[in-house]
CSV table of C-alpha atoms in Angstrom, one decimal:
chain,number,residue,atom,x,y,z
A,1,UNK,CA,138.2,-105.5,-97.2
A,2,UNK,CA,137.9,-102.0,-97.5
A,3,UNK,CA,141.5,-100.0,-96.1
A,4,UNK,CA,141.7,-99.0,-92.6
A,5,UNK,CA,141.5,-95.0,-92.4
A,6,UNK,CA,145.3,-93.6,-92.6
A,7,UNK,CA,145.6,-91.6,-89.3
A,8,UNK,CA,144.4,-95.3,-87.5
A,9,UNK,CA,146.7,-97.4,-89.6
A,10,UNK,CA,149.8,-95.1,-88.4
A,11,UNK,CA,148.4,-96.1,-84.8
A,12,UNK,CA,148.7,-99.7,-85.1
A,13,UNK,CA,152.0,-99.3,-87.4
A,14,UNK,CA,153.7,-97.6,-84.4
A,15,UNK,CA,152.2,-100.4,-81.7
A,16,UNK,CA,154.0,-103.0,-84.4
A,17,UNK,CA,156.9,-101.6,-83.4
A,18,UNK,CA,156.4,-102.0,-79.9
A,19,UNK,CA,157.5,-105.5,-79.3
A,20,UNK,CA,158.4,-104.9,-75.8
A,21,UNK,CA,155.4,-105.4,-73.6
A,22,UNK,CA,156.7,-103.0,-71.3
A,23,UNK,CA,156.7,-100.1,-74.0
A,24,UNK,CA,153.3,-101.6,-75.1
A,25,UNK,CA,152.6,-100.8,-72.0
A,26,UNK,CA,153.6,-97.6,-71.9
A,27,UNK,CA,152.3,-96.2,-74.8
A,28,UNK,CA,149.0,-97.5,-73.9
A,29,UNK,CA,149.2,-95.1,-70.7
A,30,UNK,CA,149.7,-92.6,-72.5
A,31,UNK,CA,147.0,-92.5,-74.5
A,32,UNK,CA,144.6,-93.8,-71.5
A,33,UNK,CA,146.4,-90.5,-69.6
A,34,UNK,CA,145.3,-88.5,-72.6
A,35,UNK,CA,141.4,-89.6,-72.4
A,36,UNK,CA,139.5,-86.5,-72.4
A,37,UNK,CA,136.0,-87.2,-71.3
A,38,UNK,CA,132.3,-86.2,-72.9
A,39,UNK,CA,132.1,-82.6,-72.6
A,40,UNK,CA,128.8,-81.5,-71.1
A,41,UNK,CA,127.6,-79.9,-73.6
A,42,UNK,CA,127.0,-83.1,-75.0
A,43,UNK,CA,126.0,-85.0,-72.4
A,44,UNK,CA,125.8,-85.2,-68.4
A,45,UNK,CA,125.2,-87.9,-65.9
A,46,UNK,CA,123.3,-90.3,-65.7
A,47,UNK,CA,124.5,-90.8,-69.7
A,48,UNK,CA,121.8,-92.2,-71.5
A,49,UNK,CA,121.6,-96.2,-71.6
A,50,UNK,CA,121.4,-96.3,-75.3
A,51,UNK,CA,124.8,-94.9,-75.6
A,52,UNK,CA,126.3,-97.9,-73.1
A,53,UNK,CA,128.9,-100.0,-74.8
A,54,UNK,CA,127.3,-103.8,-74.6
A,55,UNK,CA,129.9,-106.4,-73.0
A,56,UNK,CA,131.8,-103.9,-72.0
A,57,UNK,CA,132.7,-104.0,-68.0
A,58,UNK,CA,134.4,-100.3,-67.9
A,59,UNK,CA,130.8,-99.4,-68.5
A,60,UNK,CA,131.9,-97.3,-71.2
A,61,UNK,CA,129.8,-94.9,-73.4
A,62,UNK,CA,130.1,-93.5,-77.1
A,63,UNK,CA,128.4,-91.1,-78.9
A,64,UNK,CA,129.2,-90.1,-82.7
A,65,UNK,CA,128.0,-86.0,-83.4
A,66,UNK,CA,127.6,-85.1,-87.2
A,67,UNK,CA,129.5,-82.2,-87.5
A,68,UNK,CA,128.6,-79.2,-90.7
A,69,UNK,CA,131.3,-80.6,-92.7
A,70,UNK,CA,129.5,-84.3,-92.8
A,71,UNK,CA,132.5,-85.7,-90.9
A,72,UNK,CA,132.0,-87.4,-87.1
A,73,UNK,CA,133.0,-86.3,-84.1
A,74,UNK,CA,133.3,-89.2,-81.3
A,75,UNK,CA,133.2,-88.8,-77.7
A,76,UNK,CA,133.5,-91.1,-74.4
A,77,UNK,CA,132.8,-91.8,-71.2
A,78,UNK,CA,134.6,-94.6,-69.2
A,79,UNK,CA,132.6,-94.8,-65.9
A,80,UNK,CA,134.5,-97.5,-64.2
A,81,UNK,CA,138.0,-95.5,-62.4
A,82,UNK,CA,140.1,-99.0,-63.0
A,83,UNK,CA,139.0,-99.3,-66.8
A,84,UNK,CA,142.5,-97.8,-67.7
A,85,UNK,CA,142.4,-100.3,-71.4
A,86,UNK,CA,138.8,-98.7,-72.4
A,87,UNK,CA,140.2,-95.1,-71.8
A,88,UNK,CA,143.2,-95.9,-74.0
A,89,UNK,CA,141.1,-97.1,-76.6
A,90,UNK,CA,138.7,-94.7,-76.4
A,91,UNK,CA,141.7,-92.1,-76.8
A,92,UNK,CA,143.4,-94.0,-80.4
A,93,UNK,CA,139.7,-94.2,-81.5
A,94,UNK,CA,139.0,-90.5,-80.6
A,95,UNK,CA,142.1,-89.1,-82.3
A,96,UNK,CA,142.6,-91.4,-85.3
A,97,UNK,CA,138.5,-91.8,-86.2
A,98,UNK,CA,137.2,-88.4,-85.4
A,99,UNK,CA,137.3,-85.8,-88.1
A,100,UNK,CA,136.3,-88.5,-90.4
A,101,UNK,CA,133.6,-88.9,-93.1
A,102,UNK,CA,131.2,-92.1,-91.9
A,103,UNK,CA,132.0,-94.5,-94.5
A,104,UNK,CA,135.4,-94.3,-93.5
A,105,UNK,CA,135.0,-95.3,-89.8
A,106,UNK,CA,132.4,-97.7,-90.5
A,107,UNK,CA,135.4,-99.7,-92.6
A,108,UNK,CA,137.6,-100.2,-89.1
A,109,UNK,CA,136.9,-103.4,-87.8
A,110,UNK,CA,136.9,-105.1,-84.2
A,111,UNK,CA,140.1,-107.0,-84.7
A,112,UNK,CA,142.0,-104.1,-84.2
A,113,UNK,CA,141.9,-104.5,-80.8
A,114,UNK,CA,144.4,-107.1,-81.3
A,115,UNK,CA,146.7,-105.5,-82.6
A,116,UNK,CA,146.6,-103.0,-80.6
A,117,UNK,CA,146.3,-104.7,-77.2
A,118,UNK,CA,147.6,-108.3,-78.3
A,119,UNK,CA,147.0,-111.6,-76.1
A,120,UNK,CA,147.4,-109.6,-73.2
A,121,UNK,CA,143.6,-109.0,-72.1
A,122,UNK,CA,141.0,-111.3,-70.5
A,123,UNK,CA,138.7,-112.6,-73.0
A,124,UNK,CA,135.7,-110.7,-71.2
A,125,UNK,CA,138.2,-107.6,-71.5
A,126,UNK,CA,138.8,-108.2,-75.0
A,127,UNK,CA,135.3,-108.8,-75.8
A,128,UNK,CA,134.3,-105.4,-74.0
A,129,UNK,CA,137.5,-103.2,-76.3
A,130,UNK,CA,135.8,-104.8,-79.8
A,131,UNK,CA,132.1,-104.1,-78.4
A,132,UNK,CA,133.2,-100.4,-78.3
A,133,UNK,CA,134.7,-100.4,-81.9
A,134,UNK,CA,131.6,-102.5,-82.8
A,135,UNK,CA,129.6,-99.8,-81.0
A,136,UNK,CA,131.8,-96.9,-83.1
A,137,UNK,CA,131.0,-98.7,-86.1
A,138,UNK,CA,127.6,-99.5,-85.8
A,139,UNK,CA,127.0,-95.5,-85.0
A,140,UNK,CA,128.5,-94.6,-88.4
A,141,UNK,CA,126.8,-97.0,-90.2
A,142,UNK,CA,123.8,-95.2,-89.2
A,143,UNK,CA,124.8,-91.5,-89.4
A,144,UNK,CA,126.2,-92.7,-93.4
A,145,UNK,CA,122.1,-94.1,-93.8
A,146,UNK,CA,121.1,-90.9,-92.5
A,147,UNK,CA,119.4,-91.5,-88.9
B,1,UNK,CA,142.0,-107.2,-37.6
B,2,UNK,CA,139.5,-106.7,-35.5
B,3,UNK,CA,136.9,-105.7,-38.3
B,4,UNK,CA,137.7,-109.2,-40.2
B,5,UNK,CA,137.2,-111.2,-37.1
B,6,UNK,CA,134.4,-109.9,-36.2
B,7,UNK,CA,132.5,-110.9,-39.6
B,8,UNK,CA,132.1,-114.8,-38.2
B,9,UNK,CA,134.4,-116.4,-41.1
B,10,UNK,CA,135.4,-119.8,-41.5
B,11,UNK,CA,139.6,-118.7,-42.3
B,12,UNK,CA,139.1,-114.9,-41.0
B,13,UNK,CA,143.3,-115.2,-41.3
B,14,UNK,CA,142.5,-115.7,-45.5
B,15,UNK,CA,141.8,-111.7,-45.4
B,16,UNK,CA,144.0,-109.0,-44.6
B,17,UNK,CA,142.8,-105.5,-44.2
B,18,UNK,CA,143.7,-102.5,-46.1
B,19,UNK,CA,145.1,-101.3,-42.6
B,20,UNK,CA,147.2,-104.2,-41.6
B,21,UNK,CA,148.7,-104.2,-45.5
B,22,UNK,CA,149.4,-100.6,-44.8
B,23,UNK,CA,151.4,-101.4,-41.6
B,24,UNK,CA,153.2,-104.4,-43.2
B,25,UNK,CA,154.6,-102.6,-46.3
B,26,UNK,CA,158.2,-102.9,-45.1
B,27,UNK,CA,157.5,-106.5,-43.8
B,28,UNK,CA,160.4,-108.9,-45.6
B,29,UNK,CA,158.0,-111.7,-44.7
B,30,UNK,CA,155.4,-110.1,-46.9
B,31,UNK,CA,154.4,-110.2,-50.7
B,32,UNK,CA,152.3,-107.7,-51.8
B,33,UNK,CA,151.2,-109.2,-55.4
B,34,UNK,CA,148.5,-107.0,-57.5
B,35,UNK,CA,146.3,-108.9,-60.6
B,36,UNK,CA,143.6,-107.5,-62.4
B,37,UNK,CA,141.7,-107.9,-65.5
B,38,UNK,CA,143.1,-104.8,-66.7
B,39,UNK,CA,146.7,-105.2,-67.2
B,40,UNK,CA,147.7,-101.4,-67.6
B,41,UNK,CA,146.5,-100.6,-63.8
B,42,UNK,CA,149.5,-102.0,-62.1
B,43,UNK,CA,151.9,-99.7,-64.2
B,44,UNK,CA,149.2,-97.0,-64.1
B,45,UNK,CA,149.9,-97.0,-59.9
B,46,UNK,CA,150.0,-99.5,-57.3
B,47,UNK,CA,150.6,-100.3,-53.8
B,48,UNK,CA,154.1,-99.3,-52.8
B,49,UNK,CA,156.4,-102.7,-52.8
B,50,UNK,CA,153.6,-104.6,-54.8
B,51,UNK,CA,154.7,-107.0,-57.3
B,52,UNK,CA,152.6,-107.7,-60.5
B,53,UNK,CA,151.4,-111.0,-61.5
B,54,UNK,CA,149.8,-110.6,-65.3
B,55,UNK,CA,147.4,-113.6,-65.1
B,56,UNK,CA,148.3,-114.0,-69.2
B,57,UNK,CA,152.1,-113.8,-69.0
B,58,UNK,CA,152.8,-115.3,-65.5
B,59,UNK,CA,149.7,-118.0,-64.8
B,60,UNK,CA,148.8,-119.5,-68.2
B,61,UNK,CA,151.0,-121.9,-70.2
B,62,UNK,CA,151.5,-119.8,-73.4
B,63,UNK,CA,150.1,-122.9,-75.5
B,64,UNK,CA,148.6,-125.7,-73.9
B,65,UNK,CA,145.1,-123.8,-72.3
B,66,UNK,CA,146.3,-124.8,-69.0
B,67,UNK,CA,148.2,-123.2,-66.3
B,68,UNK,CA,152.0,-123.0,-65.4
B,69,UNK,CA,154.5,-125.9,-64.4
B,70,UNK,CA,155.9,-126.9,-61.3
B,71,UNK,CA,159.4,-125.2,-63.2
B,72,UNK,CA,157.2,-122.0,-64.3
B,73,UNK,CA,156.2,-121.4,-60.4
B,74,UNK,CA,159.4,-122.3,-59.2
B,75,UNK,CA,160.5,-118.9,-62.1
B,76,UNK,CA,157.7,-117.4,-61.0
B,77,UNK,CA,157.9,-117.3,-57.1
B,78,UNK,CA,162.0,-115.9,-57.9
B,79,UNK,CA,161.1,-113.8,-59.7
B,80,UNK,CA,159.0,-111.8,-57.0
B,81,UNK,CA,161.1,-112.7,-54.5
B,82,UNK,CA,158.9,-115.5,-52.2
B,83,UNK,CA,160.0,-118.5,-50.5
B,84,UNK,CA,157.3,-121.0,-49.6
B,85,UNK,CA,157.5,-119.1,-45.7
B,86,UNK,CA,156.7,-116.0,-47.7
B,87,UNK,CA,153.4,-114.3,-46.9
B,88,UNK,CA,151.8,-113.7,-50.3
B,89,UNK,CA,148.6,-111.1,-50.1
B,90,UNK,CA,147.0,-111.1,-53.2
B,91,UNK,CA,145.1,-107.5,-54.5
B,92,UNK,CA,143.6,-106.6,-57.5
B,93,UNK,CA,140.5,-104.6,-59.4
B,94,UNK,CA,137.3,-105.9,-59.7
B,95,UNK,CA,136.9,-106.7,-56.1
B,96,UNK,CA,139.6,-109.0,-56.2
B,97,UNK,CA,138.3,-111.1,-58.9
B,98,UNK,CA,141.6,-111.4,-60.5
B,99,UNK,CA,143.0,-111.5,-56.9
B,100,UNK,CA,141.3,-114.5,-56.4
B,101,UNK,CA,142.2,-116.3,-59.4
B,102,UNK,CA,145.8,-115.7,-58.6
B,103,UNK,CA,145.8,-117.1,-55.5
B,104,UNK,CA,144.1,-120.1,-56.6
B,105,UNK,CA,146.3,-121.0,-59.4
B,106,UNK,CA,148.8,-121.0,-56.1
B,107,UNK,CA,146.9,-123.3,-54.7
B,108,UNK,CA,147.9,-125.9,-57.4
B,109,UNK,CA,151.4,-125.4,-56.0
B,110,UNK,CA,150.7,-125.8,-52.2
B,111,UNK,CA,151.8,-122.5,-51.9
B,112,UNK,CA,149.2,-122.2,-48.2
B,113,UNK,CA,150.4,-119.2,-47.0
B,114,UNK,CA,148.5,-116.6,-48.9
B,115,UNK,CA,145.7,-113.5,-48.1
B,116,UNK,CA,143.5,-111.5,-49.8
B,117,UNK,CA,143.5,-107.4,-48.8
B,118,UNK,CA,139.5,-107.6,-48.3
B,119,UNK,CA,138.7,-104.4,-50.6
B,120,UNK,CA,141.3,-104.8,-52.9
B,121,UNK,CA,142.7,-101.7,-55.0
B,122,UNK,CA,139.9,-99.0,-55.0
B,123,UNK,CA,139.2,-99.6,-51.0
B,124,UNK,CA,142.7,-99.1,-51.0
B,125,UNK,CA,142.5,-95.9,-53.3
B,126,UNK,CA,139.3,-94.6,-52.0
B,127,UNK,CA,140.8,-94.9,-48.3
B,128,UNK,CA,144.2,-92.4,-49.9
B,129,UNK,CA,146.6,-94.6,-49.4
B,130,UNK,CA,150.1,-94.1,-50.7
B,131,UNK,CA,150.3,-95.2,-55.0
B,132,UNK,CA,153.0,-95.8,-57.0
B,133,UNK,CA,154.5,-96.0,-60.5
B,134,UNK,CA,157.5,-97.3,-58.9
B,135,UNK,CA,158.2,-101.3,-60.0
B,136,UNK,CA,159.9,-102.6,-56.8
B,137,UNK,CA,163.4,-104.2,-56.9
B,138,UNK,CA,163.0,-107.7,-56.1
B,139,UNK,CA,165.9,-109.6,-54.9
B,140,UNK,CA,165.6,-113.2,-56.9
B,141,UNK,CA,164.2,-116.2,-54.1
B,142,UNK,CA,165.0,-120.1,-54.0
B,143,UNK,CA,161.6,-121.3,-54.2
B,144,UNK,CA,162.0,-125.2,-54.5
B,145,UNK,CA,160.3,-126.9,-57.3
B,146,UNK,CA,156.8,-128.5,-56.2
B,147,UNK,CA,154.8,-130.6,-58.0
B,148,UNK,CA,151.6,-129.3,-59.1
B,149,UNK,CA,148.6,-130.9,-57.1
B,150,UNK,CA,145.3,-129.8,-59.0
B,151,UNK,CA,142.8,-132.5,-57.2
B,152,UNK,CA,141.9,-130.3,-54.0
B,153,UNK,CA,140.7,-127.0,-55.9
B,154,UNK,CA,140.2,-127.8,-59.8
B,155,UNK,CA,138.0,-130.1,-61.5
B,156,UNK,CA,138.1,-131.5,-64.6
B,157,UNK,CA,135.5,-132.2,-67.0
B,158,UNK,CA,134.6,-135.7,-66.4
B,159,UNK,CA,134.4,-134.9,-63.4
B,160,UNK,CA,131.5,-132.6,-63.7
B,161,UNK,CA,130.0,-134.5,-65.5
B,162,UNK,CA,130.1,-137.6,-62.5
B,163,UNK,CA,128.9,-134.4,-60.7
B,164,UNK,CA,125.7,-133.9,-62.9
B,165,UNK,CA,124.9,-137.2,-62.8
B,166,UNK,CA,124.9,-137.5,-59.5
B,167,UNK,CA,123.0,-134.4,-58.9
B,168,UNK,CA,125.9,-133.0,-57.4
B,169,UNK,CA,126.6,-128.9,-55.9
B,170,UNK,CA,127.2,-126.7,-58.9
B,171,UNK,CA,127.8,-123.1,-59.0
B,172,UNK,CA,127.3,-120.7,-61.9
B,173,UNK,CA,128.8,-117.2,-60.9
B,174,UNK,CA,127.8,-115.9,-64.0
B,175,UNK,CA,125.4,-113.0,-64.8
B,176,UNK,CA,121.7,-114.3,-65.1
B,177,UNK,CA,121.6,-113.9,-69.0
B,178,UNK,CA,124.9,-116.1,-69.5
B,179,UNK,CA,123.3,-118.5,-67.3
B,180,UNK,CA,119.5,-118.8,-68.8
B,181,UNK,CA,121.5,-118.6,-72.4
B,182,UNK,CA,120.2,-115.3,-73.4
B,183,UNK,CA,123.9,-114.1,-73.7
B,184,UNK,CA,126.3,-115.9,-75.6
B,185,UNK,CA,128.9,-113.6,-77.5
B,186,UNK,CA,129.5,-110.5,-79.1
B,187,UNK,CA,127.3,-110.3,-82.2
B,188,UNK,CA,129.2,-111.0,-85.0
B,189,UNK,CA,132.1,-112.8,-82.9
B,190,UNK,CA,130.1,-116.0,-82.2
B,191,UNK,CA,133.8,-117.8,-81.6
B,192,UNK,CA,134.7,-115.8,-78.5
B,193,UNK,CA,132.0,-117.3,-76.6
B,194,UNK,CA,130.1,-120.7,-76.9
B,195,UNK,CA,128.0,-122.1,-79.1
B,196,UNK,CA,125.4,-122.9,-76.7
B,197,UNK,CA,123.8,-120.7,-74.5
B,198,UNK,CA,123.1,-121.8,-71.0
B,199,UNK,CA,124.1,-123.6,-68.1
B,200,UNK,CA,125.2,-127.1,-66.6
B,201,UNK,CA,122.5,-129.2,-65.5
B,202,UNK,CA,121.4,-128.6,-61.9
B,203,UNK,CA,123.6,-125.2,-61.4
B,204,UNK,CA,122.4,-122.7,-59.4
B,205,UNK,CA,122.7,-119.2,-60.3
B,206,UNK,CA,124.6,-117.4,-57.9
B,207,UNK,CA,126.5,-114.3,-59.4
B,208,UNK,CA,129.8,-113.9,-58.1
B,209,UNK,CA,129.7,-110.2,-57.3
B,210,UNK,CA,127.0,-110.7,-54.8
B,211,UNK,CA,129.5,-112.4,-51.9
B,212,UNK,CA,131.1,-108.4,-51.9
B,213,UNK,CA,129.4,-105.1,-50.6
B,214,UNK,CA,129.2,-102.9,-53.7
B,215,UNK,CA,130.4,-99.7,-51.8
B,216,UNK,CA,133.8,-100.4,-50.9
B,217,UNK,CA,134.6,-104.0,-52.6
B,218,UNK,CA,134.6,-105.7,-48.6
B,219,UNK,CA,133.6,-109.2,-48.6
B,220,UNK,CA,130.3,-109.7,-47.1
B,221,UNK,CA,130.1,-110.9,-43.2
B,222,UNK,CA,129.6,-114.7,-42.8
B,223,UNK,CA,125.9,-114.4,-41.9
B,224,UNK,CA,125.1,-112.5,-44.8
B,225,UNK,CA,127.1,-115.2,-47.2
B,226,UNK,CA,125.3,-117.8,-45.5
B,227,UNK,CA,122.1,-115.8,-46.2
B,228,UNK,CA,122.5,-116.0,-50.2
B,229,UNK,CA,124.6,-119.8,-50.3
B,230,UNK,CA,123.1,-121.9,-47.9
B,231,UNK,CA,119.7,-120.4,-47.0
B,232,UNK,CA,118.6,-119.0,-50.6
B,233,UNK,CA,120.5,-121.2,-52.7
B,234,UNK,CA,120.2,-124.1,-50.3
B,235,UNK,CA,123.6,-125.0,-50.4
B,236,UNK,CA,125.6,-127.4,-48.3
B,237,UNK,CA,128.8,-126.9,-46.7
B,238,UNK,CA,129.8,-130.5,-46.0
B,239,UNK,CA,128.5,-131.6,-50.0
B,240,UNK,CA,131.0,-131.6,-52.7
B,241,UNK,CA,130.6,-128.3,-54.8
B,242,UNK,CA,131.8,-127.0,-58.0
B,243,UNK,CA,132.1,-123.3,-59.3
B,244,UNK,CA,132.2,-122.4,-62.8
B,245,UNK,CA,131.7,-119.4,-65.0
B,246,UNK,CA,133.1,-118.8,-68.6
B,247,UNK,CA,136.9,-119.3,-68.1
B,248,UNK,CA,137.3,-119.7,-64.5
B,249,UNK,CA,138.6,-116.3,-63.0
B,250,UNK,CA,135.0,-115.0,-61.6
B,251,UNK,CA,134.4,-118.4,-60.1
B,252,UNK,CA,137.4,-118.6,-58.3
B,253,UNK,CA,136.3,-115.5,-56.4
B,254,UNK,CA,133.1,-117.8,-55.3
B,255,UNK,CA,135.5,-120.7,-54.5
B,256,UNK,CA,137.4,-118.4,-52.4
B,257,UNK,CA,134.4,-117.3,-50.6
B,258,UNK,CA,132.8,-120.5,-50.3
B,259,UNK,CA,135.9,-122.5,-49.1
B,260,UNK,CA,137.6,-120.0,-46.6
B,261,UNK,CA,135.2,-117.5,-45.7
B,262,UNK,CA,131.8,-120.0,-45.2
B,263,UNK,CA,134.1,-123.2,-44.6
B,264,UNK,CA,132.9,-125.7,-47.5
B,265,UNK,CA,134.9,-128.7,-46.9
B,266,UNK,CA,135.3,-129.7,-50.5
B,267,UNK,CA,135.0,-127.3,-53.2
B,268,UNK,CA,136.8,-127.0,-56.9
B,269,UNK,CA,136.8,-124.7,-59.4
B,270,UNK,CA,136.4,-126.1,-62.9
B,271,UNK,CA,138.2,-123.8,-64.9
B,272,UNK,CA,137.7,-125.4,-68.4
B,273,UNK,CA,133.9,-123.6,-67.7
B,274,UNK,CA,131.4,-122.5,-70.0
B,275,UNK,CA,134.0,-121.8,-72.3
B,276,UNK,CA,135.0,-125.7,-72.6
B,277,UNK,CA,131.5,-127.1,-71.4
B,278,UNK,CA,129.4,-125.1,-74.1
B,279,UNK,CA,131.5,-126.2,-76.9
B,280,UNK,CA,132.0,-129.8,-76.2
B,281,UNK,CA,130.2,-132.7,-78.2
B,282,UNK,CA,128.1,-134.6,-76.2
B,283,UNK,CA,127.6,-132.7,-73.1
B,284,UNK,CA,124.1,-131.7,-71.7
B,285,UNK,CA,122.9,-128.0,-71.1
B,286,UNK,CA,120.5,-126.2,-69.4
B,287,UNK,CA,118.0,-123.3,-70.3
């Protein structure tokens, strides 16, 4: 299984520490207060369906821009004002993933929302957080094949 | 009040407005208790005095996929502070989906004085009422061990089952695709869902977010829920009826709507759902 990428592993070390849920908690504000969304110059309302996260109930969106240097660039939307988990996630995956060569964020996998979140989401919730890393994925798979 | 009333509901006392939640904040007779999907919105802001109520931490037994004792209410109602003369309004997101499921699992415990705030927490933000990050001081309450009565509100699965076979009232609150099969799981995570796609033999389809007016989160008037249970979906009030989706929190929504706000005399929610029912050797299914 191929290494999760450094800056996302330091992520998920520091929520390992966390074995409070209340500073799980906490920290997972922080980054949902920190969610920056799409700028317009990338993309405006209505956001294009092809970008919508499947299974995902925050009705959250991705996109994954190629940027000169070959590296990614991802960017969110979280449409849904209560979908405080999707905007946190969106934040760690923004800040830990972007700047990245493909190959490398194609490696993280789904179960890292477990570890980040724990037991403490709905299984539709759940299901929604790894649909969005599954959608991150799946969106450097194909900028790494070239479309 | 007056709004409620005026819907034609079955239990219009079940609801309480966003108004009369506003005037009652400093009521010691009154537990405001928030539960949503999302976990992080009750720290993220709440209703001043609101208590949370994680429906993972505080409702579910931690290993048996079942919910709390008779001892864990008992824990559970001190810790918030409530007595059994305690009035417990429920709120949450997701137009009180989570809301609902809360106060059904209280059900279990007799616990009969209980609300929803119709609207739940974004009629309640849109309307600029006061938020905050501030986690109430609760003042421990006795709150006498009772045992846990789950034959009123929950079925089991032999007892759906009796249901099918006698072409009993079912209710699938889940979206269309879940319900013809067409949606099962997350590609490449087949075990978070079921194995089989579809739906228990004779349900009808009903999503649960159609009972609420998309605007504001406000349950629908009594006419208009009689409109999409009884008239479309040729439902009966006085027939036993059983709601269902994948792990039982969307359907208690329907339960809630069907038992206090249309007056069904006997309805359950079978909270083993899809989830169990779509796994289980033997059973039959639907397309």
């Amino acid at each position: 299984m191929p290494a999760l990428p450094q800056t996302l592993q330091a992520v998920l070390e520091t929520f390992e520490m966390f074995s409070d849920p209340a500073d799980r908690t906490g920290l997972l504000l922080s980054y949902a207060d920190q969610f920056r969304e799409v700028p317009a110059a990338v993309a405006s309302r209505p956001f294009p369906k092809h970008h919508l996260v499947p299974h995902c109930e925050s009705e959250a969106y991705v996109w994954a821009l190629k940027q000169p240097d070959g590296t990614l660039k991802l960017h969110f939307a979280v449409e849904n004002p209560s979908g405080i988990s999707a905007k946190a996630l969106a934040t760690i995956l923004d800040r830990s993933l972007s700047g990245l060569p493909p190959s490398e964020i194609a490696a993280v996998t789904p179960d890292i929302v477990e570890k980040i979140f724990r037991q403490n989401i709905s299984m539709g919730k759940g299901m929604g957080l790894m649909s969005m890393v599954q959608a991150v994925r799946s969106l450097a798979k194909a900028a790494e094949a070239g479309r | 009040m007056s709004d409620i009333a005026a819907r034609g509901y079955a239990h219009p006392e079940m609801l309480a407005s966003t108004e009369w939640v506003a005037e009652h904040l400093n009521d010691p007779n009154v537990r405001l208790v928030e539960s949503n999907e999302d976990t992080l919105l009750y720290a993220s802001g709440h209703v001043p005095g609101a208590v949370h109520v994680d429906w993972t931490a505080d409702l579910n037994d931690p290993v048996r996929r079942d919910y709390i004792t008779e001892k864990g209410f008992s824990a559970l109602a001190s810790r918030i502070g409530i007595t059994p003369k305690t009035t417990v309004v429920f709120y949450g997101d997701k137009n009180n989906w989570w809301a609902c499921y809360a106060l059904w699992v209280f059900q279990l415990f007799g616990h009969k004085n209980v609300r929803i705030m119709d609207g739940g927490r974004i009629k309640w933000e849109r309307e600029g009422r006061p938020m905050t990050k501030d986690v109430p001081a609760i003042k421990p309450a006795r709150y006498p061990a009772v045992e846990r009565n789950d034959k009123p509100v929950r079925a089991f699965r032999p007892e759906v089952l009796v249901h099918v076979k006698g072409k009993g009232q079912i209710v699938d609150v889940r979206s269309p695709e879940e319900y013809a099969g067409t949606r099962m799981h997350m590609p490449d995570y087949p075990n978070e869902g079921a194995l089989r796609g579809g739906h228990i033999p004779g349900a009808k389809s009903v999503p649960w977010a159609r009972a609420v007016n998309p605007d504001d989160g406000t349950f629908k008037t009594a006419n208009e829920l009689a409109d999409l249970y009884l008239k479309t979906n040729k439902l009966k009030k006085d027939k036993p009826t059983i709601a269902y989706c994948r792990i039982g929190e969307r359907s208690s929504h329907t339960w809630f709507a069907l038992k206090y706000l249309l007056g069904f005399k006997n309805v359950k929610n079978y909270d083993g759902s899809w989830t169990e029912w779509g796994n289980s050797v033997g059973l039959p299914i639907e397309k």
